[in-house]
């Protein structure tokens, strides 16, 4: 008597199951995360970021726990060198130099960041609008840009600063930003001239999207990498410009404090009391270096062809490659197979 076996119903494969031998699919990485990964590979950029964070902590957090304020005087310590009581020493009036330097860094950092943001936004708006609309809009906006480029900005700010003396320092930010965006605006205009003829811009026009929406949603985001790098450059340039103007008495006015005013007050006594000049000037140099390192790191992270943005092989593989280079004839023909591989012998 033959025994017949009933076939068992086969279960259908799960729709999400990958076929055997297929490579696992990788999750799509966002551009922001990819840029952060590339930035983290740049040690110089990471050093600049850490240094800038430490300077921010020195400017905003350290004064909260420090016993001296920038407007307080120690009548028992005139031009004293750095000590446990006065970390950066004191000046000829008995003011604590660390407290004044921290206060000056607060003002310089805030002014630099605000000027950098305003300049980048203004350059993107004017440059993109001039190239997109063209015609009389382009001619008028470029005439304004050319006029501001030939005007002596330092002299104009020096003449106008006494007029605003006693008012808020935000007017000084407006004056600095008004003469710092023109070159970037021209660069944005030239880039927009090529972007406005691309297919995605034409498609948005045919769909009836408003012009301002096209500029801010399609054209300006296409230049985000360049604008981010330019913003870092503008911040550094604004800090140096504000310090220079304050050094000559045309920037932040007393009783407020800036790095420029602190450096200016300590310059005459610098040969005899060097801490009056080197500590605030050193902080200014560190701020400029940290922002420059961050800007270089962002440029490399946003540029896929940069050597620092590419992934490095693991350390073990690099050692193996170096050992292979030292052996004569090694890897002469990497595609060739040995006889043991062909015959299947161990």
mmCIF file of N, CA and C in Angstrom, residues 283-336:
data_model
loop_
_atom_site.group_PDB
_atom_site.id
_atom_site.type_symbol
_atom_site.label_atom_id
_atom_site.label_comp_id
_atom_site.label_asym_id
_atom_site.label_seq_id
_atom_site.Cartn_x
_atom_site.Cartn_y
_atom_site.Cartn_z
ATOM 1 N N UNK A 283 43.367 87.235 22.703
ATOM 2 C CA UNK A 283 41.983 86.758 22.569
ATOM 3 C C UNK A 283 41.409 87.118 21.202
ATOM 4 N N UNK A 284 41.743 88.306 20.706
ATOM 5 C CA UNK A 284 41.274 88.697 19.373
ATOM 6 C C UNK A 284 41.864 87.786 18.300
ATOM 7 N N UNK A 285 43.146 87.460 18.417
ATOM 8 C CA UNK A 285 43.781 86.569 17.448
ATOM 9 C C UNK A 285 43.153 85.178 17.510
ATOM 10 N N UNK A 286 42.868 84.680 18.705
ATOM 11 C CA UNK A 286 42.258 83.354 18.839
ATOM 12 C C UNK A 286 40.856 83.322 18.237
ATOM 13 N N UNK A 287 40.103 84.393 18.400
ATOM 14 C CA UNK A 287 38.766 84.446 17.786
ATOM 15 C C UNK A 287 38.876 84.387 16.268
ATOM 16 N N UNK A 288 39.797 85.185 15.710
ATOM 17 C CA UNK A 288 39.970 85.163 14.259
ATOM 18 C C UNK A 288 40.428 83.814 13.734
ATOM 19 N N UNK A 289 41.356 83.167 14.442
ATOM 20 C CA UNK A 289 41.842 81.852 14.012
ATOM 21 C C UNK A 289 40.747 80.794 14.087
ATOM 22 N N UNK A 290 39.987 80.796 15.172
ATOM 23 C CA UNK A 290 38.937 79.784 15.315
ATOM 24 C C UNK A 290 37.883 79.913 14.222
ATOM 25 N N UNK A 291 37.475 81.133 13.911
ATOM 26 C CA UNK A 291 36.478 81.320 12.854
ATOM 27 C C UNK A 291 37.053 80.957 11.493
ATOM 28 N N UNK A 292 38.338 81.262 11.264
ATOM 29 C CA UNK A 292 38.967 80.883 9.995
ATOM 30 C C UNK A 292 39.045 79.366 9.844
ATOM 31 N N UNK A 293 39.386 78.664 10.922
ATOM 32 C CA UNK A 293 39.436 77.192 10.862
ATOM 33 C C UNK A 293 38.051 76.605 10.600
ATOM 34 N N UNK A 294 37.029 77.165 11.241
ATOM 35 C CA UNK A 294 35.670 76.678 11.016
ATOM 36 C C UNK A 294 35.235 76.937 9.577
ATOM 37 N N UNK A 295 35.568 78.106 9.043
ATOM 38 C CA UNK A 295 35.226 78.400 7.654
ATOM 39 C C UNK A 295 35.899 77.457 6.671
ATOM 40 N N UNK A 296 37.179 77.136 6.899
ATOM 41 C CA UNK A 296 37.855 76.173 6.031
ATOM 42 C C UNK A 296 37.229 74.786 6.143
ATOM 43 N N UNK A 297 36.849 74.401 7.361
ATOM 44 C CA UNK A 297 36.207 73.102 7.526
ATOM 45 C C UNK A 297 34.859 73.029 6.831
ATOM 46 N N UNK A 298 34.074 74.098 6.909
ATOM 47 C CA UNK A 298 32.788 74.112 6.210
ATOM 48 C C UNK A 298 32.966 74.078 4.706
ATOM 49 N N UNK A 299 33.984 74.780 4.215
ATOM 50 C CA UNK A 299 34.242 74.748 2.772
ATOM 51 C C UNK A 299 34.584 73.338 2.307
ATOM 52 N N UNK A 300 35.438 72.645 3.056
ATOM 53 C CA UNK A 300 35.800 71.279 2.683
ATOM 54 C C UNK A 300 34.626 70.315 2.859
ATOM 55 N N UNK A 301 33.812 70.528 3.894
ATOM 56 C CA UNK A 301 32.681 69.628 4.128
ATOM 57 C C UNK A 301 31.602 69.778 3.075
ATOM 58 N N UNK A 302 31.414 70.974 2.563
ATOM 59 C CA UNK A 302 30.395 71.212 1.554
ATOM 60 C C UNK A 302 30.886 70.952 0.137
ATOM 61 N N UNK A 303 32.185 70.670 -0.014
ATOM 62 C CA UNK A 303 32.763 70.376 -1.327
ATOM 63 C C UNK A 303 33.078 68.884 -1.389
ATOM 64 N N UNK A 304 32.313 68.084 -2.123
ATOM 65 C CA UNK A 304 32.558 66.631 -2.143
ATOM 66 C C UNK A 304 33.907 66.249 -2.729
ATOM 67 N N UNK A 305 34.488 67.111 -3.588
ATOM 68 C CA UNK A 305 35.767 66.785 -4.208
ATOM 69 C C UNK A 305 36.960 67.074 -3.320
ATOM 70 N N UNK A 306 36.734 67.634 -2.136
ATOM 71 C CA UNK A 306 37.842 67.950 -1.248
ATOM 72 C C UNK A 306 38.449 66.675 -0.684
ATOM 73 N N UNK A 307 39.766 66.691 -0.501
ATOM 74 C CA UNK A 307 40.445 65.502 0.011
ATOM 75 C C UNK A 307 40.087 65.226 1.463
ATOM 76 N N UNK A 308 39.862 66.272 2.256
ATOM 77 C CA UNK A 308 39.517 66.077 3.666
ATOM 78 C C UNK A 308 38.086 65.618 3.853
ATOM 79 N N UNK A 309 37.242 65.769 2.839
ATOM 80 C CA UNK A 309 35.841 65.338 2.952
ATOM 81 C C UNK A 309 35.658 63.870 2.636
ATOM 82 N N UNK A 310 36.667 63.246 2.045
ATOM 83 C CA UNK A 310 36.540 61.844 1.682
ATOM 84 C C UNK A 310 36.839 60.954 2.875
ATOM 85 N N UNK A 311 36.178 59.809 2.912
ATOM 86 C CA UNK A 311 36.382 58.875 4.010
ATOM 87 C C UNK A 311 37.759 58.244 3.910
ATOM 88 N N UNK A 312 38.437 58.145 5.032
ATOM 89 C CA UNK A 312 39.740 57.514 5.083
ATOM 90 C C UNK A 312 39.585 56.025 5.355
ATOM 91 N N UNK A 313 40.467 55.196 4.784
ATOM 92 C CA UNK A 313 40.364 53.756 5.057
ATOM 93 C C UNK A 313 40.702 53.462 6.497
ATOM 94 N N UNK A 314 40.239 52.327 7.029
ATOM 95 C CA UNK A 314 40.562 51.983 8.416
ATOM 96 C C UNK A 314 42.065 51.919 8.630
ATOM 97 N N UNK A 315 42.446 52.077 9.885
ATOM 98 C CA UNK A 315 43.862 52.116 10.205
ATOM 99 C C UNK A 315 44.542 50.791 9.894
ATOM 100 N N UNK A 316 43.851 49.675 10.116
ATOM 101 C CA UNK A 316 44.434 48.360 9.841
ATOM 102 C C UNK A 316 44.696 48.199 8.356
ATOM 103 N N UNK A 317 43.770 48.705 7.512
ATOM 104 C CA UNK A 317 43.977 48.606 6.071
ATOM 105 C C UNK A 317 45.142 49.469 5.617
ATOM 106 N N UNK A 318 45.311 50.627 6.224
ATOM 107 C CA UNK A 318 46.430 51.483 5.838
ATOM 108 C C UNK A 318 47.757 50.826 6.188
ATOM 109 N N UNK A 319 47.819 50.157 7.363
ATOM 110 C CA UNK A 319 49.049 49.456 7.719
ATOM 111 C C UNK A 319 49.325 48.318 6.737
ATOM 112 N N UNK A 320 48.273 47.598 6.336
ATOM 113 C CA UNK A 320 48.470 46.512 5.374
ATOM 114 C C UNK A 320 48.955 47.039 4.026
ATOM 115 N N UNK A 321 48.431 48.200 3.630
ATOM 116 C CA UNK A 321 48.879 48.788 2.370
ATOM 117 C C UNK A 321 50.346 49.189 2.444
ATOM 118 N N UNK A 322 50.752 49.731 3.599
ATOM 119 C CA UNK A 322 52.159 50.120 3.740
ATOM 120 C C UNK A 322 53.062 48.884 3.727
ATOM 121 N N UNK A 323 52.632 47.798 4.371
ATOM 122 C CA UNK A 323 53.436 46.580 4.345
ATOM 123 C C UNK A 323 53.515 46.012 2.938
ATOM 124 N N UNK A 324 52.426 46.118 2.185
ATOM 125 C CA UNK A 324 52.446 45.636 0.818
ATOM 126 C C UNK A 324 53.378 46.444 -0.066
ATOM 127 N N UNK A 325 53.487 47.746 0.215
ATOM 128 C CA UNK A 325 54.400 48.574 -0.556
ATOM 129 C C UNK A 325 55.846 48.238 -0.260
ATOM 130 N N UNK A 326 56.121 47.763 0.975
ATOM 131 C CA UNK A 326 57.502 47.466 1.330
ATOM 132 C C UNK A 326 57.961 46.148 0.736
ATOM 133 N N UNK A 327 57.056 45.199 0.422
ATOM 134 C CA UNK A 327 57.422 43.902 -0.131
ATOM 135 C C UNK A 327 57.603 44.039 -1.633
ATOM 136 N N UNK A 328 58.789 43.689 -2.179
ATOM 137 C CA UNK A 328 58.993 43.820 -3.635
ATOM 138 C C UNK A 328 58.068 42.878 -4.388
ATOM 139 N N UNK A 329 57.431 43.408 -5.397
ATOM 140 C CA UNK A 329 56.554 42.601 -6.241
ATOM 141 C C UNK A 329 55.192 42.347 -5.677
ATOM 142 N N UNK A 330 54.880 42.900 -4.477
ATOM 143 C CA UNK A 330 53.570 42.673 -3.882
ATOM 144 C C UNK A 330 52.518 43.460 -4.624
ATOM 145 N N UNK A 331 51.370 42.859 -4.808
ATOM 146 C CA UNK A 331 50.233 43.477 -5.493
ATOM 147 C C UNK A 331 50.613 43.918 -6.907
ATOM 148 N N UNK A 332 51.499 43.151 -7.536
ATOM 149 C CA UNK A 332 51.863 43.513 -8.903
ATOM 150 C C UNK A 332 50.680 43.322 -9.832
ATOM 151 N N UNK A 333 49.897 42.260 -9.585
ATOM 152 C CA UNK A 333 48.706 42.012 -10.389
ATOM 153 C C UNK A 333 47.579 41.658 -9.444
ATOM 154 N N UNK A 334 46.845 42.632 -8.917
ATOM 155 C CA UNK A 334 45.855 42.340 -7.884
ATOM 156 C C UNK A 334 44.712 41.485 -8.362
ATOM 157 N N UNK A 335 44.473 41.382 -9.672
ATOM 158 C CA UNK A 335 43.345 40.594 -10.173
ATOM 159 C C UNK A 335 43.717 39.136 -10.414
ATOM 160 N N UNK A 336 45.026 38.804 -10.336
ATOM 161 C CA UNK A 336 45.429 37.425 -10.602
ATOM 162 C C UNK A 336 45.089 36.547 -9.413
#
